[in-house]
Coordinates of C-alpha atoms and ligand atoms in Angstrom, one line a residue:
M38 CA 10.8 -1.8 32.7
T39 CA 10.1 0.4 29.8
P40 CA 6.7 -0.7 28.2
R41 CA 6.6 -2.2 24.9
I42 CA 3.8 -1.0 22.6
F43 CA 3.1 -2.7 19.3
I44 CA 1.5 -0.7 16.5
S45 CA 1.2 -1.9 12.9
R46 CA 2.9 -0.2 9.9
D47 CA 0.9 -2.3 7.7
A48 CA -0.6 -0.4 4.7
G49 CA -4.2 -1.2 5.8
A50 CA -3.5 0.0 9.3
V51 CA -1.7 3.2 8.2
A52 CA -4.7 3.7 5.8
V53 CA -7.2 4.0 8.9
G54 CA -4.5 6.0 10.9
A55 CA -1.9 3.9 12.6
D56 CA 0.7 6.4 11.9
E57 CA -1.2 9.2 13.7
V58 CA -1.9 6.9 16.7
A59 CA 1.7 5.9 17.0
A60 CA 2.7 9.6 17.0
A61 CA 0.0 10.4 19.4
V62 CA 1.1 7.6 21.8
I63 CA 4.7 8.8 21.8
A64 CA 3.6 12.5 22.4
A65 CA 1.3 11.4 25.4
A66 CA 4.3 9.5 26.8
A67 CA 6.6 12.5 26.4
R68 CA 3.9 14.6 28.1
R69 CA 3.9 12.1 31.1
G70 CA 7.7 11.9 31.1
V71 CA 7.5 8.2 30.6
A72 CA 9.8 6.2 28.2
V73 CA 8.1 3.7 25.9
D74 CA 9.4 1.2 23.4
I75 CA 7.2 1.6 20.2
V76 CA 7.6 -1.4 17.9
R77 CA 6.0 -1.0 14.4
T78 CA 4.9 -4.3 13.5
G79 CA 2.8 -5.8 10.6
S80 CA -0.7 -6.4 11.0
R81 CA -2.5 -9.5 12.8
G82 CA -5.1 -9.1 9.9
I83 CA -7.9 -8.3 12.1
Y84 CA -8.6 -5.4 10.0
W85 CA -11.9 -4.5 11.9
L86 CA -9.9 -3.6 14.9
E87 CA -7.2 -1.5 13.3
P88 CA -5.4 0.5 14.2
L89 CA -4.8 -2.0 16.9
V90 CA -2.5 -1.0 19.8
E91 CA -0.9 -3.8 21.8
A92 CA 1.0 -3.8 24.9
E93 CA 3.2 -6.5 26.5
T94 CA 2.1 -7.7 30.1
A95 CA 3.3 -10.6 32.2
N96 CA 0.2 -12.6 30.6
G97 CA 0.7 -11.8 27.0
R98 CA -0.2 -8.8 24.7
I99 CA -3.5 -6.8 25.5
G100 CA -5.0 -4.8 22.8
F101 CA -7.1 -1.5 22.3
G102 CA -8.9 -1.0 19.2
P103 CA -9.8 0.5 16.9
A104 CA -7.6 3.2 18.1
T105 CA -7.7 6.9 17.7
P106 CA -5.0 9.6 18.3
G107 CA -7.5 11.3 20.7
E108 CA -7.5 8.1 23.0
A109 CA -3.8 7.9 23.1
G110 CA -3.5 9.1 26.6
G111 CA -6.2 7.3 27.9
M112 CA -4.8 4.1 26.7
L113 CA -1.4 4.8 27.7
D114 CA -2.6 5.3 31.2
A115 CA -4.6 2.1 31.0
I116 CA -1.3 0.3 29.9
L117 CA 0.8 2.0 32.6
D118 CA -1.7 1.5 35.4
G119 CA -3.0 -1.9 34.4
K120 CA -6.6 -0.3 34.4
P121 CA -9.5 -1.1 31.8
H122 CA -10.1 1.1 29.0
P123 CA -13.3 1.5 26.7
L124 CA -11.2 0.6 23.6
G125 CA -9.6 -2.4 25.3
V126 CA -10.2 -5.9 23.9
G127 CA -8.4 -7.9 26.5
L128 CA -5.7 -10.4 25.6
V129 CA -5.1 -10.2 21.7
E130 CA -4.5 -13.9 21.5
E131 CA -7.8 -14.7 23.2
I132 CA -9.8 -12.7 20.7
P133 CA -12.1 -15.4 19.3
W134 CA -11.6 -14.5 15.8
L135 CA -8.0 -14.9 16.0
K136 CA -8.1 -17.7 18.4
R137 CA -10.0 -20.2 15.9
Q138 CA -7.5 -19.7 13.3
T139 CA -4.6 -22.1 12.4
R140 CA -1.8 -19.8 11.7
L141 CA 1.1 -21.8 10.1
T142 CA 2.2 -19.1 7.1
F143 CA 1.0 -16.1 9.2
A144 CA 2.4 -17.3 12.6
R145 CA 4.5 -14.2 13.0
S146 CA 2.5 -11.5 11.3
G147 CA 1.8 -8.7 13.7
I148 CA 3.7 -10.2 16.5
V149 CA 7.3 -9.5 15.3
D150 CA 9.3 -6.4 14.1
P151 CA 9.6 -6.9 10.3
R152 CA 12.9 -5.4 10.2
S153 CA 14.7 -7.5 12.9
L154 CA 16.3 -10.9 12.0
D155 CA 16.9 -11.4 15.7
D156 CA 13.3 -11.3 16.3
Y157 CA 12.4 -13.5 13.4
R158 CA 14.9 -16.1 14.8
A159 CA 13.5 -15.6 18.4
H160 CA 10.0 -16.5 16.9
D161 CA 11.0 -19.8 15.2
G162 CA 12.2 -18.2 12.1
W163 CA 15.2 -19.9 10.3
L164 CA 14.4 -23.4 11.4
G165 CA 13.1 -24.3 8.0
L166 CA 16.3 -23.3 6.4
E167 CA 18.4 -25.2 9.2
R168 CA 16.5 -28.4 8.4
A169 CA 16.7 -27.8 4.6
L170 CA 20.4 -27.5 5.1
E171 CA 20.5 -30.9 6.8
L172 CA 18.4 -32.5 4.3
G173 CA 20.1 -31.4 1.0
P174 CA 18.3 -30.4 -2.4
A175 CA 16.6 -33.8 -3.3
A176 CA 15.0 -34.4 0.1
I177 CA 13.6 -30.8 0.3
V178 CA 11.8 -31.2 -3.0
E179 CA 10.3 -34.6 -1.6
E180 CA 9.4 -33.0 1.6
V181 CA 7.5 -30.3 -0.2
V182 CA 5.8 -32.8 -2.4
Q183 CA 4.8 -34.7 0.7
S184 CA 3.2 -31.7 2.3
G185 CA 0.7 -31.5 -0.6
L186 CA 1.2 -27.8 -0.9
R187 CA -0.5 -26.5 -3.9
G188 CA 0.4 -23.1 -5.5
R189 CA -1.6 -20.4 -3.6
G190 CA -1.5 -18.1 -6.8
G191 CA -4.6 -19.3 -8.1
A192 CA -4.1 -22.4 -10.2
G193 CA -3.3 -24.8 -7.3
F194 CA -0.6 -26.5 -9.1
P195 CA 1.4 -28.7 -6.7
T196 CA 4.5 -26.9 -5.5
G197 CA 6.7 -29.8 -5.3
I198 CA 6.2 -31.1 -8.6
K199 CA 7.1 -27.8 -10.1
W200 CA 10.2 -27.6 -8.0
R201 CA 11.0 -31.4 -9.1
T202 CA 10.8 -30.3 -12.9
V203 CA 13.1 -27.4 -12.3
A204 CA 15.7 -29.5 -10.2
G205 CA 15.6 -31.8 -12.9
T206 CA 16.3 -29.5 -15.7
V207 CA 19.8 -28.8 -16.5
G208 CA 20.8 -25.1 -17.1
P209 CA 24.0 -22.8 -16.5
Q210 CA 21.7 -20.4 -14.4
K211 CA 18.3 -21.2 -12.7
Y212 CA 16.0 -18.6 -11.0
I213 CA 13.3 -18.4 -8.3
V214 CA 10.7 -15.8 -9.2
C215 CA 8.1 -14.9 -6.7
N216 CA 4.8 -13.7 -7.9
A217 CA 3.8 -10.6 -5.7
D218 CA 1.6 -9.0 -8.2
E219 CA -1.4 -9.7 -6.2
G220 CA -4.1 -8.3 -8.7
D221 CA -7.1 -10.2 -7.5
S222 CA -9.9 -8.1 -6.0
G223 CA -10.2 -8.6 -2.3
T224 CA -6.9 -10.0 -1.7
F225 CA -4.0 -8.7 0.5
A226 CA -2.4 -11.6 2.0
D227 CA 0.8 -11.4 -0.1
R228 CA 1.2 -7.7 1.0
M229 CA 0.7 -8.6 4.5
I230 CA 3.4 -11.2 4.5
M231 CA 5.9 -8.8 2.8
E232 CA 5.0 -6.0 5.3
G233 CA 4.6 -8.2 8.3
D234 CA 6.8 -11.0 8.1
P235 CA 9.1 -10.5 5.1
F236 CA 11.8 -12.8 6.5
V237 CA 9.7 -15.8 5.9
L238 CA 9.4 -15.1 2.1
I239 CA 13.1 -14.6 1.9
E240 CA 13.8 -18.0 3.7
G241 CA 11.1 -19.7 1.6
M242 CA 12.9 -18.3 -1.7
V243 CA 16.3 -19.4 -0.1
I244 CA 14.9 -22.9 0.4
A245 CA 13.6 -22.9 -3.1
G246 CA 17.1 -21.9 -4.6
I247 CA 18.8 -24.7 -2.6
A248 CA 16.3 -27.3 -3.7
V249 CA 16.4 -26.8 -7.4
G250 CA 20.0 -25.2 -7.8
A251 CA 18.9 -21.4 -8.2
T252 CA 21.2 -19.0 -6.9
R253 CA 19.2 -15.8 -7.8
G254 CA 15.8 -14.7 -7.0
Y255 CA 13.3 -12.0 -7.9
V256 CA 10.2 -10.6 -6.1
Y257 CA 7.8 -9.0 -8.6
I258 CA 5.8 -6.7 -6.4
R259 CA 3.0 -4.7 -7.9
S260 CA 3.6 -1.1 -8.1
E261 CA 0.5 -0.3 -6.1
Y262 CA 2.2 -1.7 -3.1
P263 CA 4.8 1.0 -2.1
H264 CA 4.8 0.0 1.5
A265 CA 5.6 -3.7 0.7
I266 CA 8.2 -2.7 -1.8
V267 CA 9.9 -0.6 1.0
A268 CA 9.5 -3.5 3.5
M269 CA 10.8 -6.2 1.2
E270 CA 14.0 -3.9 0.3
A271 CA 14.8 -3.2 3.9
A272 CA 14.3 -6.9 4.8
I273 CA 16.6 -8.1 1.9
A274 CA 19.3 -5.7 3.1
V275 CA 18.9 -7.0 6.7
A276 CA 18.9 -10.6 5.4
R277 CA 22.2 -9.9 3.6
R278 CA 24.0 -8.4 6.7
G279 CA 22.5 -11.3 8.8
G280 CA 23.9 -14.2 6.3
L281 CA 20.6 -15.3 5.1
L282 CA 21.4 -14.3 1.7
G283 CA 24.8 -14.2 0.1
E284 CA 27.7 -16.2 -1.3
R285 CA 27.3 -18.5 1.8
V286 CA 23.9 -18.8 2.9
A287 CA 23.8 -19.4 6.7
D288 CA 27.4 -20.5 6.5
S289 CA 26.6 -23.2 4.2
G290 CA 28.1 -24.0 0.7
F291 CA 25.0 -22.7 -1.0
A292 CA 24.8 -19.2 -2.5
F293 CA 21.6 -17.3 -3.1
D294 CA 20.5 -13.5 -3.6
M295 CA 17.6 -11.8 -4.6
E296 CA 16.1 -8.4 -5.4
V297 CA 12.9 -6.6 -5.8
R298 CA 11.3 -5.7 -9.2
V299 CA 8.4 -3.3 -9.3
G300 CA 5.3 -4.5 -11.3
A301 CA 4.3 -2.8 -14.6
G302 CA 0.7 -2.1 -13.5
A303 CA -1.4 -4.6 -15.4
Y304 CA -3.5 -7.4 -14.3
V305 CA -2.1 -9.6 -16.8
C306 CA 1.4 -9.0 -15.5
G307 CA 0.5 -11.6 -12.8
E308 CA 0.3 -14.2 -15.2
E309 CA 3.4 -16.1 -15.0
T310 CA 4.8 -15.9 -18.5
S311 CA 3.6 -12.3 -18.8
L312 CA 5.4 -11.4 -15.6
L313 CA 8.6 -13.1 -17.2
E314 CA 8.3 -10.8 -20.1
S315 CA 7.8 -7.9 -17.9
L316 CA 10.7 -8.7 -15.7
E317 CA 12.9 -8.9 -19.0
G318 CA 11.9 -5.4 -19.5
R319 CA 9.3 -6.0 -22.1
R320 CA 5.4 -5.3 -22.3
G321 CA 3.5 -8.0 -20.3
I322 CA 2.3 -10.4 -22.9
V323 CA 1.4 -13.9 -22.4
R324 CA 3.9 -16.3 -23.9
A325 CA 2.6 -19.6 -25.3
K326 CA 3.3 -22.8 -23.6
P327 CA 5.3 -25.1 -24.0
P328 CA 8.1 -24.2 -23.2
L329 CA 7.0 -24.3 -19.6
P330 CA 8.9 -21.7 -17.4
A331 CA 10.4 -24.6 -15.4
H332 CA 12.2 -25.6 -18.6
K333 CA 12.7 -22.3 -20.2
G334 CA 11.6 -19.3 -18.0
L335 CA 13.4 -16.0 -17.2
F336 CA 16.1 -15.0 -19.6
G337 CA 15.2 -18.6 -21.2
R338 CA 16.7 -20.4 -18.1
P339 CA 15.0 -23.0 -15.8
T340 CA 12.8 -21.0 -13.4
V341 CA 10.5 -21.7 -10.4
I342 CA 7.7 -19.0 -10.3
N343 CA 5.7 -19.3 -7.2
N344 CA 3.2 -17.2 -5.3
V345 CA 4.2 -15.3 -2.0
L346 CA 1.9 -17.7 -0.1
S347 CA 3.4 -20.8 -1.6
L348 CA 6.8 -19.8 -0.6
A349 CA 6.2 -18.4 2.7
S350 CA 4.6 -21.7 3.5
V351 CA 7.7 -23.6 2.8
P352 CA 9.6 -22.8 6.1
V353 CA 6.9 -24.0 8.4
I354 CA 6.8 -27.2 6.2
L355 CA 10.5 -27.7 6.4
A356 CA 10.7 -27.0 10.2
R357 CA 7.9 -29.1 11.2
G358 CA 7.7 -31.6 8.4
G359 CA 5.7 -32.3 5.3
A360 CA 3.4 -34.8 7.2
F361 CA 2.6 -32.1 9.9
Y362 CA 1.5 -29.8 7.1
R363 CA -0.5 -32.3 5.3
D364 CA -2.5 -33.3 8.2
F365 CA -4.4 -30.1 7.9
G366 CA -7.1 -29.8 4.9
M367 CA -9.4 -32.1 3.1
G368 CA -9.3 -34.2 0.0
R369 CA -6.6 -32.8 -2.2
S370 CA -6.5 -29.4 -0.7
R371 CA -3.9 -29.9 2.1
G372 CA -2.6 -27.5 4.8
T373 CA -3.9 -24.1 5.7
M374 CA -5.3 -21.3 3.5
P375 CA -5.0 -17.7 4.4
I376 CA -8.5 -16.5 3.4
Q377 CA -9.1 -12.9 2.8
L378 CA -12.6 -11.5 3.8
A379 CA -13.5 -8.2 1.9
G380 CA -16.1 -6.4 0.2
M381 CA -18.9 -5.6 2.8
A382 CA -17.9 -8.1 5.3
K383 CA -18.5 -7.0 8.8
Y384 CA -15.5 -8.5 10.3
G385 CA -13.0 -8.1 7.3
G386 CA -9.4 -9.4 7.5
L387 CA -7.1 -12.2 7.0
F388 CA -8.4 -15.6 8.4
E389 CA -5.9 -18.4 8.2
T390 CA -7.6 -21.9 8.5
A391 CA -7.2 -25.4 7.3
F392 CA -9.0 -26.3 3.9
G393 CA -12.5 -27.5 4.4
V394 CA -14.4 -24.7 6.4
T395 CA -17.5 -23.8 4.5
L396 CA -18.3 -20.7 2.5
G397 CA -21.3 -20.0 4.9
E398 CA -19.1 -20.3 7.9
L399 CA -16.7 -17.8 6.6
V400 CA -19.1 -15.2 5.3
D401 CA -21.9 -15.6 7.9
D402 CA -19.9 -16.7 11.3
I403 CA -16.4 -15.4 10.8
G404 CA -17.3 -12.3 8.4
G405 CA -20.2 -11.6 10.5
G406 CA -22.3 -10.8 7.2
T407 CA -22.4 -7.3 6.1
W408 CA -21.4 -4.2 7.9
N409 CA -24.7 -2.5 7.2
D410 CA -26.5 -5.5 8.6
R411 CA -28.4 -5.9 5.2
P412 CA -28.5 -9.5 4.0
V413 CA -25.8 -11.1 2.1
R414 CA -26.9 -11.5 -1.6
A415 CA -23.9 -12.9 -3.4
V416 CA -20.0 -13.6 -2.8
Q417 CA -17.3 -13.5 -5.4
V418 CA -14.6 -16.1 -4.6
G419 CA -11.2 -16.1 -6.3
G420 CA -10.8 -12.6 -7.6
P421 CA -12.2 -11.0 -10.8
L422 CA -12.1 -14.3 -12.6
G423 CA -14.0 -16.2 -9.8
A424 CA -17.8 -17.1 -9.8
Y425 CA -20.5 -15.4 -7.9
F426 CA -22.1 -17.8 -5.4
P427 CA -25.6 -17.1 -4.0
R428 CA -26.6 -18.2 -0.4
A429 CA -27.7 -21.7 -1.9
L430 CA -24.2 -22.5 -2.3
F431 CA -22.8 -21.4 1.1
D432 CA -22.3 -25.1 2.0
T433 CA -19.4 -25.5 -0.3
P434 CA -16.3 -26.3 1.5
F435 CA -13.1 -24.2 0.8
D436 CA -11.5 -26.7 -1.2
Y437 CA -10.0 -26.4 -4.9
E438 CA -12.2 -29.5 -6.2
A439 CA -15.4 -28.8 -4.3
F440 CA -15.5 -25.3 -5.9
A441 CA -14.5 -26.5 -9.4
A442 CA -17.5 -28.8 -9.2
R443 CA -19.8 -26.0 -8.7
D444 CA -18.0 -23.7 -11.7
G445 CA -16.1 -21.8 -9.1
L446 CA -12.6 -21.3 -8.0
I447 CA -11.1 -20.5 -4.8
G448 CA -8.0 -18.7 -6.7
H449 CA -5.9 -16.7 -4.1
G450 CA -8.4 -17.0 -1.4
G451 CA -10.3 -13.6 -1.7
I452 CA -14.0 -13.3 -0.7
V453 CA -15.7 -10.4 -1.7
V454 CA -19.2 -9.9 0.1
F455 CA -22.0 -7.9 -1.4
D456 CA -25.3 -7.0 0.2
D457 CA -28.7 -7.3 -1.3
S458 CA -28.3 -3.9 -3.2
V459 CA -25.8 -5.4 -5.5
D460 CA -27.0 -5.3 -9.3
M461 CA -25.5 -8.7 -10.5
A462 CA -26.1 -7.6 -14.3
K463 CA -23.8 -4.7 -13.6
Q464 CA -21.3 -7.2 -11.9
A465 CA -21.4 -9.4 -14.9
R466 CA -20.9 -6.4 -17.2
F467 CA -18.1 -5.4 -15.1
A468 CA -16.2 -8.7 -15.3
M469 CA -16.5 -8.6 -19.2
E470 CA -15.2 -5.1 -19.2
F471 CA -12.5 -5.9 -16.9
C472 CA -11.5 -8.4 -19.3
A473 CA -11.4 -6.1 -22.2
L474 CA -9.4 -3.5 -20.4
E475 CA -6.9 -5.9 -19.2
S476 CA -6.6 -8.2 -22.2
C477 CA -3.0 -8.5 -23.3
G478 CA -4.3 -8.8 -26.9
K479 CA -2.6 -11.7 -27.8
C480 CA -5.4 -13.9 -28.8
T481 CA -8.6 -13.0 -30.6
P482 CA -11.3 -14.5 -28.3
C483 CA -10.2 -12.4 -25.2
R484 CA -9.3 -9.3 -27.3
I485 CA -12.3 -9.0 -29.3
G486 CA -14.7 -11.4 -27.4
S487 CA -14.7 -9.4 -24.3
T488 CA -15.8 -6.1 -26.2
R489 CA -18.5 -7.8 -27.8
G490 CA -19.5 -9.4 -24.6
V491 CA -19.9 -6.2 -23.0
E492 CA -22.2 -5.2 -25.9
V493 CA -24.3 -8.1 -25.7
I494 CA -24.8 -7.9 -21.9
D495 CA -26.1 -4.5 -22.4
R496 CA -28.5 -5.6 -25.1
I497 CA -29.9 -8.3 -22.8
V498 CA -30.4 -5.6 -19.9
K499 CA -32.1 -3.5 -22.4
G500 CA -34.2 -6.2 -23.4
E501 CA -33.2 -6.1 -27.2
K502 CA -33.9 -9.6 -28.3
R503 CA -33.1 -10.9 -25.1
E504 CA -33.5 -14.7 -26.1
D505 CA -31.3 -14.5 -29.0
N506 CA -28.7 -12.4 -27.3
L507 CA -28.5 -14.8 -24.1
V508 CA -27.7 -17.6 -26.7
V509 CA -25.2 -15.3 -28.2
L510 CA -23.6 -14.4 -24.8
E511 CA -23.6 -18.2 -23.8
D512 CA -21.8 -19.1 -27.2
L513 CA -19.3 -16.2 -26.8
C514 CA -18.4 -17.4 -23.1
N515 CA -17.6 -20.9 -24.4
T516 CA -15.5 -19.3 -27.3
L517 CA -13.6 -17.5 -24.5
K518 CA -13.4 -20.5 -22.2
F519 CA -12.1 -22.9 -24.7
G520 CA -10.2 -20.8 -27.1
S521 CA -8.1 -18.3 -25.0
L522 CA -4.5 -18.8 -24.3
C523 CA -4.4 -18.0 -20.7
A524 CA -7.1 -17.8 -17.7
L525 CA -7.9 -14.1 -18.1
G526 CA -10.1 -14.9 -21.3
G527 CA -10.6 -18.5 -20.3
F528 CA -12.2 -17.6 -16.9
T529 CA -13.8 -14.4 -17.5
P530 CA -17.1 -16.6 -18.3
Y531 CA -17.1 -17.8 -14.6
P532 CA -18.5 -14.4 -13.2
V533 CA -20.5 -13.7 -16.2
M534 CA -22.3 -17.1 -16.4
S535 CA -22.6 -17.4 -12.6
A536 CA -24.3 -14.1 -12.3
L537 CA -26.6 -15.0 -15.1
T538 CA -27.3 -18.7 -13.7
H539 CA -27.8 -17.6 -10.0
F540 CA -29.5 -14.1 -10.4
P541 CA -31.3 -14.3 -13.7
E542 CA -33.9 -11.6 -12.3
D543 CA -31.2 -9.0 -12.6
F544 CA -31.0 -9.4 -16.3
G545 CA -34.5 -8.2 -17.0
A546 CA -37.4 -10.9 -16.9
A547 CA -36.2 -14.2 -15.7
P548 CA -34.4 -15.8 -18.6
R549 CA -36.3 -18.9 -19.5
R550 CA -33.6 -21.1 -20.5
L551 CA -31.5 -20.4 -17.7
A552 CA -34.0 -20.2 -15.0
A553 CA -35.2 -23.7 -16.2
A554 CA -31.7 -24.9 -15.6
E555 CA -31.7 -23.7 -11.9
Ligands
FMN700 C1 -4.5 -13.1 -15.6 C2 -3.8 -13.9 -14.6 C3 -3.3 -13.0 -13.6 C4 -2.7 -13.8 -12.6 N1 -2.1 -13.0 -11.4 C5 -1.3 -13.6 -10.4 C6 -1.0 -12.8 -9.4 O1 -1.3 -11.6 -9.1 N2 -0.3 -13.6 -8.2 C7 0.0 -14.9 -8.6 O2 0.6 -15.4 -7.7 N3 -0.4 -15.6 -9.6 C8 -1.1 -14.9 -10.5 N4 -1.6 -15.6 -11.5 C9 -1.3 -17.2 -11.7 C10 0.2 -17.3 -12.3 O3 0.1 -17.4 -13.5 C11 1.0 -18.6 -11.7 O4 -0.1 -19.7 -11.8 C12 1.4 -18.5 -10.4 O5 2.2 -17.3 -10.2 C13 2.1 -19.7 -10.0 O6 2.3 -19.6 -8.6 P1 1.8 -20.8 -7.5 O7 2.0 -22.1 -8.2 O8 2.7 -20.7 -6.4 O9 0.3 -20.4 -7.5 C14 -2.4 -15.1 -12.6 C15 -2.7 -16.0 -13.7 C16 -3.4 -15.2 -14.7 C17 -3.9 -16.0 -15.8
SF4_701 S1 -6.5 -14.8 -22.9 FE1 -6.5 -12.7 -22.9 S2 -4.6 -12.1 -21.6 FE2 -4.7 -14.2 -22.0 S3 -3.3 -14.4 -23.7 FE3 -5.3 -14.2 -24.6 S4 -5.5 -12.0 -25.0 FE4 -3.7 -12.4 -23.6

């Protein structure tokens, strides 16, 4: 039998040489005169082992990693002869880092051929759509409400409630817009889905369309994701040919079609109303709400806007039931969260698990601390608007409310790890500067306040009237927090104030007022 060898085409794997490894394996096979079947998959998300080469055996897939082109011949011999190899990691499913995960949304990523609808179906794809068609629109919405799924884009708004609003709004045309702008630092889960299991996103969008009565969809993908754009466009074409999209979805009476739109390259274009402006061909400026996009969204029509992960979680919810999904998690954070370990994490990658795991478990145990073995000093959770947490807060469970109670946010699930060489005053300044650079300019606290904020932090660090300037900074942060139209201005105080509160020593002599508050 022709050996089947799996190598990721995911951008993260390609960045560390997966294409070269694939070419070297093909060349090594040609030199040996053996035929091999190379399948280019997405990534399993075990980035610290990429490029990961996997081969099918009677017991499951065995892996080799991080693979190099120079080892291609040796790995191939090991696969052909069933012999050990220094890069061998054994059965991939048994790697503890993978085995401890609960993969619901990422069940297929790294396993299937992302361009094959047959492979998708062979791995339980399309079951959610079949069940959705049995249930009908109203019951689909209720199933998603029951699942407790909350938006994975950052705000954590209940997805089912959003869908119920759009379903109940009358309009001659409704839309499903998928937010794939993924601008948060340390995040890559949306990209991984689009490159590794694009049909699950398409299926989720189709189900959303049926649920709310929308027949058209758009995936707004950031321009910095060329591989994901190619992967989604290819998958949409295959889905059309395979009957997952079109006038009669899966031979039903429902129509749904979709296309890719490339983002305009601004962080604020990920904010839902700014994204709609951009989709309509204008500059990405935030719209005042109301009206909500659910009532008047794209081209003034009722629109569901959801993050990639929210939509990609819908097929498993439909296939296995809202109650099944709801069973995972804690408090009001139900289901699983694809957490992304980044920055200086030793074992960086995608770790999907039920809500409730503590930050310490994620950073120390799963992430393995830092790659240079220096102590972890701080982590930023939830992207550039997320708070910096010190080790003292590592007992915080991964849960929307638990993070909010400690003035933090889980956002899109990205964790950026910093070692003890980090300068937290520089990080605070960077947060303000980021806001100044990315502000859409619509409201004054954000447009002007962020620039003044950078200046004030500079004065504090220089020791110029430190006490007075600390008061000004806190005042400015409150103005941003309560006076901004959207969360870009509204949440910039979180990284700034958390850096000041938890790491006062980096801002010169320990600021008395804040140090006392500790
Ligand atoms: C400045 C800013 C940037 C945002 N960027 C993204 C993004 O890149 N991706 C995303 O899904 N949501 C982003 N959001 C959140 C969206 O506005 C919106 O809440 C989300 O797309 C809704 O989908 P969900 O309910 O599935 O999370 C951003 C919000 C703000 C304020
Ligand atoms: S807070 Fe900033 S990004 Fe948001 S609307 Fe106001 S100016 Fe624009």
